[in-house]
Amino acid sequence: LKNRLQTELQLQPPVALFLQGRSLRELAEAILEAGGEQQVAPVAAESNAAALPLSASQSRFWSMYRLYPENPGYNVPIAVHLSGPLDWPRLRAALIRLRERHPILRARFQETSHGPAQRFDSPADLALEEFVLREAGEGEALLREESARPLNLQSDGAMRAMLLRAGETDHTLLLVLHHIVCDYRTAQIL
Protein backbone atom coordinates (compact mmCIF):
# COMPACT_ATOMS: atom_id res chain seq x y z
CA LEU A 1 0.00 0.00 0.00
CA LYS A 2 2.82 2.39 0.89
CA ASN A 3 4.52 1.69 -2.43
CA ARG A 4 1.30 2.30 -4.39
CA LEU A 5 0.74 5.60 -2.56
CA GLN A 6 4.26 6.64 -3.51
CA THR A 7 4.16 5.56 -7.15
CA GLU A 8 0.56 6.37 -8.07
CA LEU A 9 -0.16 9.43 -5.91
CA GLN A 10 3.36 10.69 -5.19
CA LEU A 11 2.64 10.63 -1.43
CA GLN A 12 5.36 9.91 1.13
CA PRO A 13 3.59 8.66 4.27
CA PRO A 14 5.86 7.60 7.14
CA VAL A 15 6.26 3.83 7.57
CA ALA A 16 5.14 4.15 11.21
CA LEU A 17 1.58 4.91 10.05
CA PHE A 18 1.31 1.44 8.53
CA LEU A 19 2.54 -0.34 11.67
CA GLN A 20 -0.08 1.00 14.09
CA GLY A 21 -2.91 -1.41 13.25
CA ARG A 22 -5.19 1.29 11.83
CA SER A 23 -8.21 0.67 9.66
CA LEU A 24 -8.01 1.87 6.06
CA ARG A 25 -10.18 4.88 6.90
CA GLU A 26 -7.99 5.78 9.91
CA LEU A 27 -4.89 5.35 7.77
CA ALA A 28 -6.29 7.69 5.08
CA GLU A 29 -7.18 10.31 7.70
CA ALA A 30 -3.70 10.04 9.24
CA ILE A 31 -2.05 10.47 5.83
CA LEU A 32 -4.13 13.58 5.13
CA GLU A 33 -3.35 14.98 8.59
CA ALA A 34 0.36 14.34 7.98
CA GLY A 35 0.28 16.53 4.89
CA GLY A 36 -0.85 13.90 2.43
CA GLU A 37 -3.04 16.33 0.53
CA GLN A 38 -0.19 17.19 -1.79
CA GLN A 39 -0.60 18.79 -5.17
CA VAL A 40 -0.59 16.18 -7.91
CA ALA A 41 0.83 17.46 -11.17
CA PRO A 42 -1.65 17.48 -14.04
CA VAL A 43 -1.10 15.00 -16.83
CA ALA A 44 0.60 16.91 -19.63
CA ALA A 45 -1.69 17.38 -22.59
CA GLU A 46 -1.07 18.83 -25.96
CA SER A 47 -2.33 22.34 -26.49
CA ASN A 48 -5.67 22.84 -28.15
CA ALA A 49 -3.78 23.71 -31.35
CA ALA A 50 -2.46 20.17 -31.70
CA ALA A 51 -4.92 17.60 -32.99
CA LEU A 52 -4.09 14.12 -31.73
CA PRO A 53 -5.14 10.98 -33.58
CA LEU A 54 -7.70 8.66 -32.02
CA SER A 55 -6.87 5.28 -30.58
CA ALA A 56 -8.27 2.22 -32.37
CA SER A 57 -11.07 1.94 -29.82
CA GLN A 58 -11.89 5.65 -30.07
CA SER A 59 -11.96 5.34 -33.87
CA ARG A 60 -14.64 2.65 -33.63
CA PHE A 61 -16.76 4.81 -31.33
CA TRP A 62 -16.20 7.80 -33.62
CA SER A 63 -17.44 5.80 -36.62
CA MET A 64 -20.60 4.84 -34.75
CA TYR A 65 -21.08 8.43 -33.61
CA ARG A 66 -20.77 9.69 -37.19
CA LEU A 67 -23.41 7.20 -38.33
CA TYR A 68 -25.81 7.90 -35.44
CA PRO A 69 -24.94 11.24 -33.79
CA GLU A 70 -28.31 11.46 -32.01
CA ASN A 71 -28.01 8.01 -30.42
CA PRO A 72 -27.62 8.29 -26.63
CA GLY A 73 -26.71 4.60 -26.38
CA TYR A 74 -23.07 5.43 -25.71
CA ASN A 75 -23.82 7.88 -22.91
CA VAL A 76 -22.38 6.87 -19.54
CA PRO A 77 -24.35 8.74 -16.85
CA ILE A 78 -22.87 9.01 -13.37
CA ALA A 79 -25.17 10.48 -10.71
CA VAL A 80 -23.92 11.23 -7.20
CA HIS A 81 -26.26 12.29 -4.41
CA LEU A 82 -24.76 15.01 -2.21
CA SER A 83 -26.36 15.82 1.12
CA GLY A 84 -25.51 18.73 3.35
CA PRO A 85 -24.63 22.33 2.55
CA LEU A 86 -22.96 22.63 -0.85
CA ASP A 87 -19.99 24.86 -1.55
CA TRP A 88 -20.67 25.64 -5.23
CA PRO A 89 -17.22 27.21 -5.97
CA ARG A 90 -15.45 24.21 -4.44
CA LEU A 91 -17.54 21.75 -6.45
CA ARG A 92 -16.76 23.64 -9.66
CA ALA A 93 -13.06 23.84 -8.71
CA ALA A 94 -12.99 20.09 -8.04
CA LEU A 95 -14.49 19.35 -11.47
CA ILE A 96 -12.01 21.70 -13.13
CA ARG A 97 -9.19 19.97 -11.25
CA LEU A 98 -10.49 16.62 -12.49
CA ARG A 99 -10.39 17.98 -16.05
CA GLU A 100 -6.86 19.31 -15.48
CA ARG A 101 -5.70 15.92 -14.32
CA HIS A 102 -7.52 13.96 -17.04
CA PRO A 103 -7.41 15.82 -20.37
CA ILE A 104 -9.59 13.20 -22.06
CA LEU A 105 -12.53 14.61 -20.07
CA ARG A 106 -12.19 17.86 -22.00
CA ALA A 107 -11.66 16.35 -25.44
CA ARG A 108 -13.61 17.37 -28.52
CA PHE A 109 -13.52 15.22 -31.64
CA GLN A 110 -13.45 16.22 -35.28
CA GLU A 111 -12.55 15.16 -38.78
CA THR A 112 -9.26 16.49 -40.13
CA SER A 113 -7.45 16.00 -43.42
CA HIS A 114 -5.52 13.20 -41.69
CA GLY A 115 -8.61 11.47 -40.28
CA PRO A 116 -10.46 11.80 -36.98
CA ALA A 117 -8.64 13.68 -34.24
CA GLN A 118 -9.15 15.00 -30.73
CA ARG A 119 -8.42 18.45 -29.35
CA PHE A 120 -8.46 19.47 -25.72
CA ASP A 121 -10.33 22.46 -24.33
CA SER A 122 -9.11 24.44 -21.36
CA PRO A 123 -10.02 22.77 -18.05
CA ALA A 124 -11.87 25.93 -17.02
CA ASP A 125 -14.17 25.70 -20.06
CA LEU A 126 -16.59 23.67 -17.98
CA ALA A 127 -20.28 24.34 -18.35
CA LEU A 128 -21.79 23.28 -15.04
CA GLU A 129 -25.54 23.68 -15.41
CA GLU A 130 -27.70 24.09 -12.33
CA PHE A 131 -31.35 23.09 -12.05
CA VAL A 132 -33.48 24.01 -9.05
CA LEU A 133 -36.18 21.37 -8.59
CA ARG A 134 -39.63 22.59 -7.60
CA GLU A 135 -41.76 19.44 -7.57
CA ALA A 136 -41.42 15.93 -6.16
CA GLY A 137 -40.32 13.47 -8.83
CA GLU A 138 -38.97 16.23 -11.05
CA GLY A 139 -35.38 15.20 -10.25
CA GLU A 140 -35.72 11.61 -11.45
CA ALA A 141 -37.39 12.71 -14.67
CA LEU A 142 -34.68 15.30 -15.31
CA LEU A 143 -31.92 12.78 -14.57
CA ARG A 144 -33.43 10.35 -17.10
CA GLU A 145 -33.90 13.10 -19.68
CA GLU A 146 -30.38 14.51 -19.34
CA SER A 147 -28.81 11.05 -19.26
CA ALA A 148 -30.50 10.27 -22.58
CA ARG A 149 -29.68 13.59 -24.27
CA PRO A 150 -26.98 12.94 -26.89
CA LEU A 151 -23.56 14.49 -26.49
CA ASN A 152 -22.24 16.50 -29.43
CA LEU A 153 -18.64 15.30 -29.54
CA GLN A 154 -17.62 17.99 -32.02
CA SER A 155 -18.91 21.13 -30.34
CA ASP A 156 -19.61 20.24 -26.71
CA GLY A 157 -17.05 17.55 -26.03
CA ALA A 158 -17.45 14.18 -24.39
CA MET A 159 -18.52 15.28 -20.90
CA ARG A 160 -21.50 17.22 -19.58
CA ALA A 161 -21.95 18.21 -15.92
CA MET A 162 -25.03 19.43 -14.09
CA LEU A 163 -26.23 19.92 -10.57
CA LEU A 164 -29.83 19.33 -9.50
CA ARG A 165 -30.84 21.14 -6.31
CA ALA A 166 -33.82 19.74 -4.41
CA GLY A 167 -33.20 21.92 -1.36
CA GLU A 168 -30.48 23.62 0.64
CA THR A 169 -28.97 20.30 1.67
CA ASP A 170 -30.16 17.92 -1.07
CA HIS A 171 -28.27 17.87 -4.37
CA THR A 172 -27.45 15.48 -7.19
CA LEU A 173 -24.40 15.88 -9.39
CA LEU A 174 -24.83 14.32 -12.83
CA LEU A 175 -21.90 13.70 -15.12
CA VAL A 176 -22.71 12.37 -18.57
CA LEU A 177 -19.72 11.06 -20.47
CA HIS A 178 -19.52 9.49 -23.91
CA HIS A 179 -18.16 5.97 -24.08
CA ILE A 180 -15.41 7.28 -26.38
CA VAL A 181 -13.72 8.67 -23.22
CA CYS A 182 -15.22 6.51 -20.49
CA ASP A 183 -15.49 2.81 -19.82
CA TYR A 184 -16.76 0.78 -16.87
CA ARG A 185 -13.48 1.14 -14.98
CA THR A 186 -13.43 4.92 -15.47
CA ALA A 187 -17.01 5.17 -14.23
CA GLN A 188 -16.06 3.21 -11.10
CA ILE A 189 -13.19 5.59 -10.37
CA LEU A 190 -15.29 8.71 -10.90
Coordinates of C-alpha atoms in Angstrom, one line a residue:
L1 CA 0.0 0.0 0.0
K2 CA 2.8 2.4 0.9
N3 CA 4.5 1.7 -2.4
R4 CA 1.3 2.3 -4.4
L5 CA 0.7 5.6 -2.6
Q6 CA 4.3 6.6 -3.5
T7 CA 4.2 5.6 -7.1
E8 CA 0.6 6.4 -8.1
L9 CA -0.2 9.4 -5.9
Q10 CA 3.4 10.7 -5.2
L11 CA 2.6 10.6 -1.4
Q12 CA 5.4 9.9 1.1
P13 CA 3.6 8.7 4.3
P14 CA 5.9 7.6 7.1
V15 CA 6.3 3.8 7.6
A16 CA 5.1 4.2 11.2
L17 CA 1.6 4.9 10.0
F18 CA 1.3 1.4 8.5
L19 CA 2.5 -0.3 11.7
Q20 CA -0.1 1.0 14.1
G21 CA -2.9 -1.4 13.3
R22 CA -5.2 1.3 11.8
S23 CA -8.2 0.7 9.7
L24 CA -8.0 1.9 6.1
R25 CA -10.2 4.9 6.9
E26 CA -8.0 5.8 9.9
L27 CA -4.9 5.4 7.8
A28 CA -6.3 7.7 5.1
E29 CA -7.2 10.3 7.7
A30 CA -3.7 10.0 9.2
I31 CA -2.0 10.5 5.8
L32 CA -4.1 13.6 5.1
E33 CA -3.3 15.0 8.6
A34 CA 0.4 14.3 8.0
G35 CA 0.3 16.5 4.9
G36 CA -0.9 13.9 2.4
E37 CA -3.0 16.3 0.5
Q38 CA -0.2 17.2 -1.8
Q39 CA -0.6 18.8 -5.2
V40 CA -0.6 16.2 -7.9
A41 CA 0.8 17.5 -11.2
P42 CA -1.7 17.5 -14.0
V43 CA -1.1 15.0 -16.8
A44 CA 0.6 16.9 -19.6
A45 CA -1.7 17.4 -22.6
E46 CA -1.1 18.8 -26.0
S47 CA -2.3 22.3 -26.5
N48 CA -5.7 22.8 -28.2
A49 CA -3.8 23.7 -31.4
A50 CA -2.5 20.2 -31.7
A51 CA -4.9 17.6 -33.0
L52 CA -4.1 14.1 -31.7
P53 CA -5.1 11.0 -33.6
L54 CA -7.7 8.7 -32.0
S55 CA -6.9 5.3 -30.6
A56 CA -8.3 2.2 -32.4
S57 CA -11.1 1.9 -29.8
Q58 CA -11.9 5.6 -30.1
S59 CA -12.0 5.3 -33.9
R60 CA -14.6 2.6 -33.6
F61 CA -16.8 4.8 -31.3
W62 CA -16.2 7.8 -33.6
S63 CA -17.4 5.8 -36.6
M64 CA -20.6 4.8 -34.7
Y65 CA -21.1 8.4 -33.6
R66 CA -20.8 9.7 -37.2
L67 CA -23.4 7.2 -38.3
Y68 CA -25.8 7.9 -35.4
P69 CA -24.9 11.2 -33.8
E70 CA -28.3 11.5 -32.0
N71 CA -28.0 8.0 -30.4
P72 CA -27.6 8.3 -26.6
G73 CA -26.7 4.6 -26.4
Y74 CA -23.1 5.4 -25.7
N75 CA -23.8 7.9 -22.9
V76 CA -22.4 6.9 -19.5
P77 CA -24.3 8.7 -16.9
I78 CA -22.9 9.0 -13.4
A79 CA -25.2 10.5 -10.7
V80 CA -23.9 11.2 -7.2
H81 CA -26.3 12.3 -4.4
L82 CA -24.8 15.0 -2.2
S83 CA -26.4 15.8 1.1
G84 CA -25.5 18.7 3.3
P85 CA -24.6 22.3 2.6
L86 CA -23.0 22.6 -0.8
D87 CA -20.0 24.9 -1.6
W88 CA -20.7 25.6 -5.2
P89 CA -17.2 27.2 -6.0
R90 CA -15.5 24.2 -4.4
L91 CA -17.5 21.8 -6.5
R92 CA -16.8 23.6 -9.7
A93 CA -13.1 23.8 -8.7
A94 CA -13.0 20.1 -8.0
L95 CA -14.5 19.4 -11.5
I96 CA -12.0 21.7 -13.1
R97 CA -9.2 20.0 -11.2
L98 CA -10.5 16.6 -12.5
R99 CA -10.4 18.0 -16.0
E100 CA -6.9 19.3 -15.5
R101 CA -5.7 15.9 -14.3
H102 CA -7.5 14.0 -17.0
P103 CA -7.4 15.8 -20.4
I104 CA -9.6 13.2 -22.1
L105 CA -12.5 14.6 -20.1
R106 CA -12.2 17.9 -22.0
A107 CA -11.7 16.4 -25.4
R108 CA -13.6 17.4 -28.5
F109 CA -13.5 15.2 -31.6
Q110 CA -13.5 16.2 -35.3
E111 CA -12.6 15.2 -38.8
T112 CA -9.3 16.5 -40.1
S113 CA -7.5 16.0 -43.4
H114 CA -5.5 13.2 -41.7
G115 CA -8.6 11.5 -40.3
P116 CA -10.5 11.8 -37.0
A117 CA -8.6 13.7 -34.2
Q118 CA -9.1 15.0 -30.7
R119 CA -8.4 18.4 -29.4
F120 CA -8.5 19.5 -25.7
D121 CA -10.3 22.5 -24.3
S122 CA -9.1 24.4 -21.4
P123 CA -10.0 22.8 -18.0
A124 CA -11.9 25.9 -17.0
D125 CA -14.2 25.7 -20.1
L126 CA -16.6 23.7 -18.0
A127 CA -20.3 24.3 -18.4
L128 CA -21.8 23.3 -15.0
E129 CA -25.5 23.7 -15.4
E130 CA -27.7 24.1 -12.3
F131 CA -31.3 23.1 -12.0
V132 CA -33.5 24.0 -9.1
L133 CA -36.2 21.4 -8.6
R134 CA -39.6 22.6 -7.6
E135 CA -41.8 19.4 -7.6
A136 CA -41.4 15.9 -6.2
G137 CA -40.3 13.5 -8.8
E138 CA -39.0 16.2 -11.0
G139 CA -35.4 15.2 -10.3
E140 CA -35.7 11.6 -11.4
A141 CA -37.4 12.7 -14.7
L142 CA -34.7 15.3 -15.3
L143 CA -31.9 12.8 -14.6
R144 CA -33.4 10.3 -17.1
E145 CA -33.9 13.1 -19.7
E146 CA -30.4 14.5 -19.3
S147 CA -28.8 11.0 -19.3
A148 CA -30.5 10.3 -22.6
R149 CA -29.7 13.6 -24.3
P150 CA -27.0 12.9 -26.9
L151 CA -23.6 14.5 -26.5
N152 CA -22.2 16.5 -29.4
L153 CA -18.6 15.3 -29.5
Q154 CA -17.6 18.0 -32.0
S155 CA -18.9 21.1 -30.3
D156 CA -19.6 20.2 -26.7
G157 CA -17.0 17.6 -26.0
A158 CA -17.5 14.2 -24.4
M159 CA -18.5 15.3 -20.9
R160 CA -21.5 17.2 -19.6
A161 CA -22.0 18.2 -15.9
M162 CA -25.0 19.4 -14.1
L163 CA -26.2 19.9 -10.6
L164 CA -29.8 19.3 -9.5
R165 CA -30.8 21.1 -6.3
A166 CA -33.8 19.7 -4.4
G167 CA -33.2 21.9 -1.4
E168 CA -30.5 23.6 0.6
T169 CA -29.0 20.3 1.7
D170 CA -30.2 17.9 -1.1
H171 CA -28.3 17.9 -4.4
T172 CA -27.4 15.5 -7.2
L173 CA -24.4 15.9 -9.4
L174 CA -24.8 14.3 -12.8
L175 CA -21.9 13.7 -15.1
V176 CA -22.7 12.4 -18.6
L177 CA -19.7 11.1 -20.5
H178 CA -19.5 9.5 -23.9
H179 CA -18.2 6.0 -24.1
I180 CA -15.4 7.3 -26.4
V181 CA -13.7 8.7 -23.2
C182 CA -15.2 6.5 -20.5
D183 CA -15.5 2.8 -19.8
Y184 CA -16.8 0.8 -16.9
R185 CA -13.5 1.1 -15.0
T186 CA -13.4 4.9 -15.5
A187 CA -17.0 5.2 -14.2
Q188 CA -16.1 3.2 -11.1
I189 CA -13.2 5.6 -10.4
L190 CA -15.3 8.7 -10.9

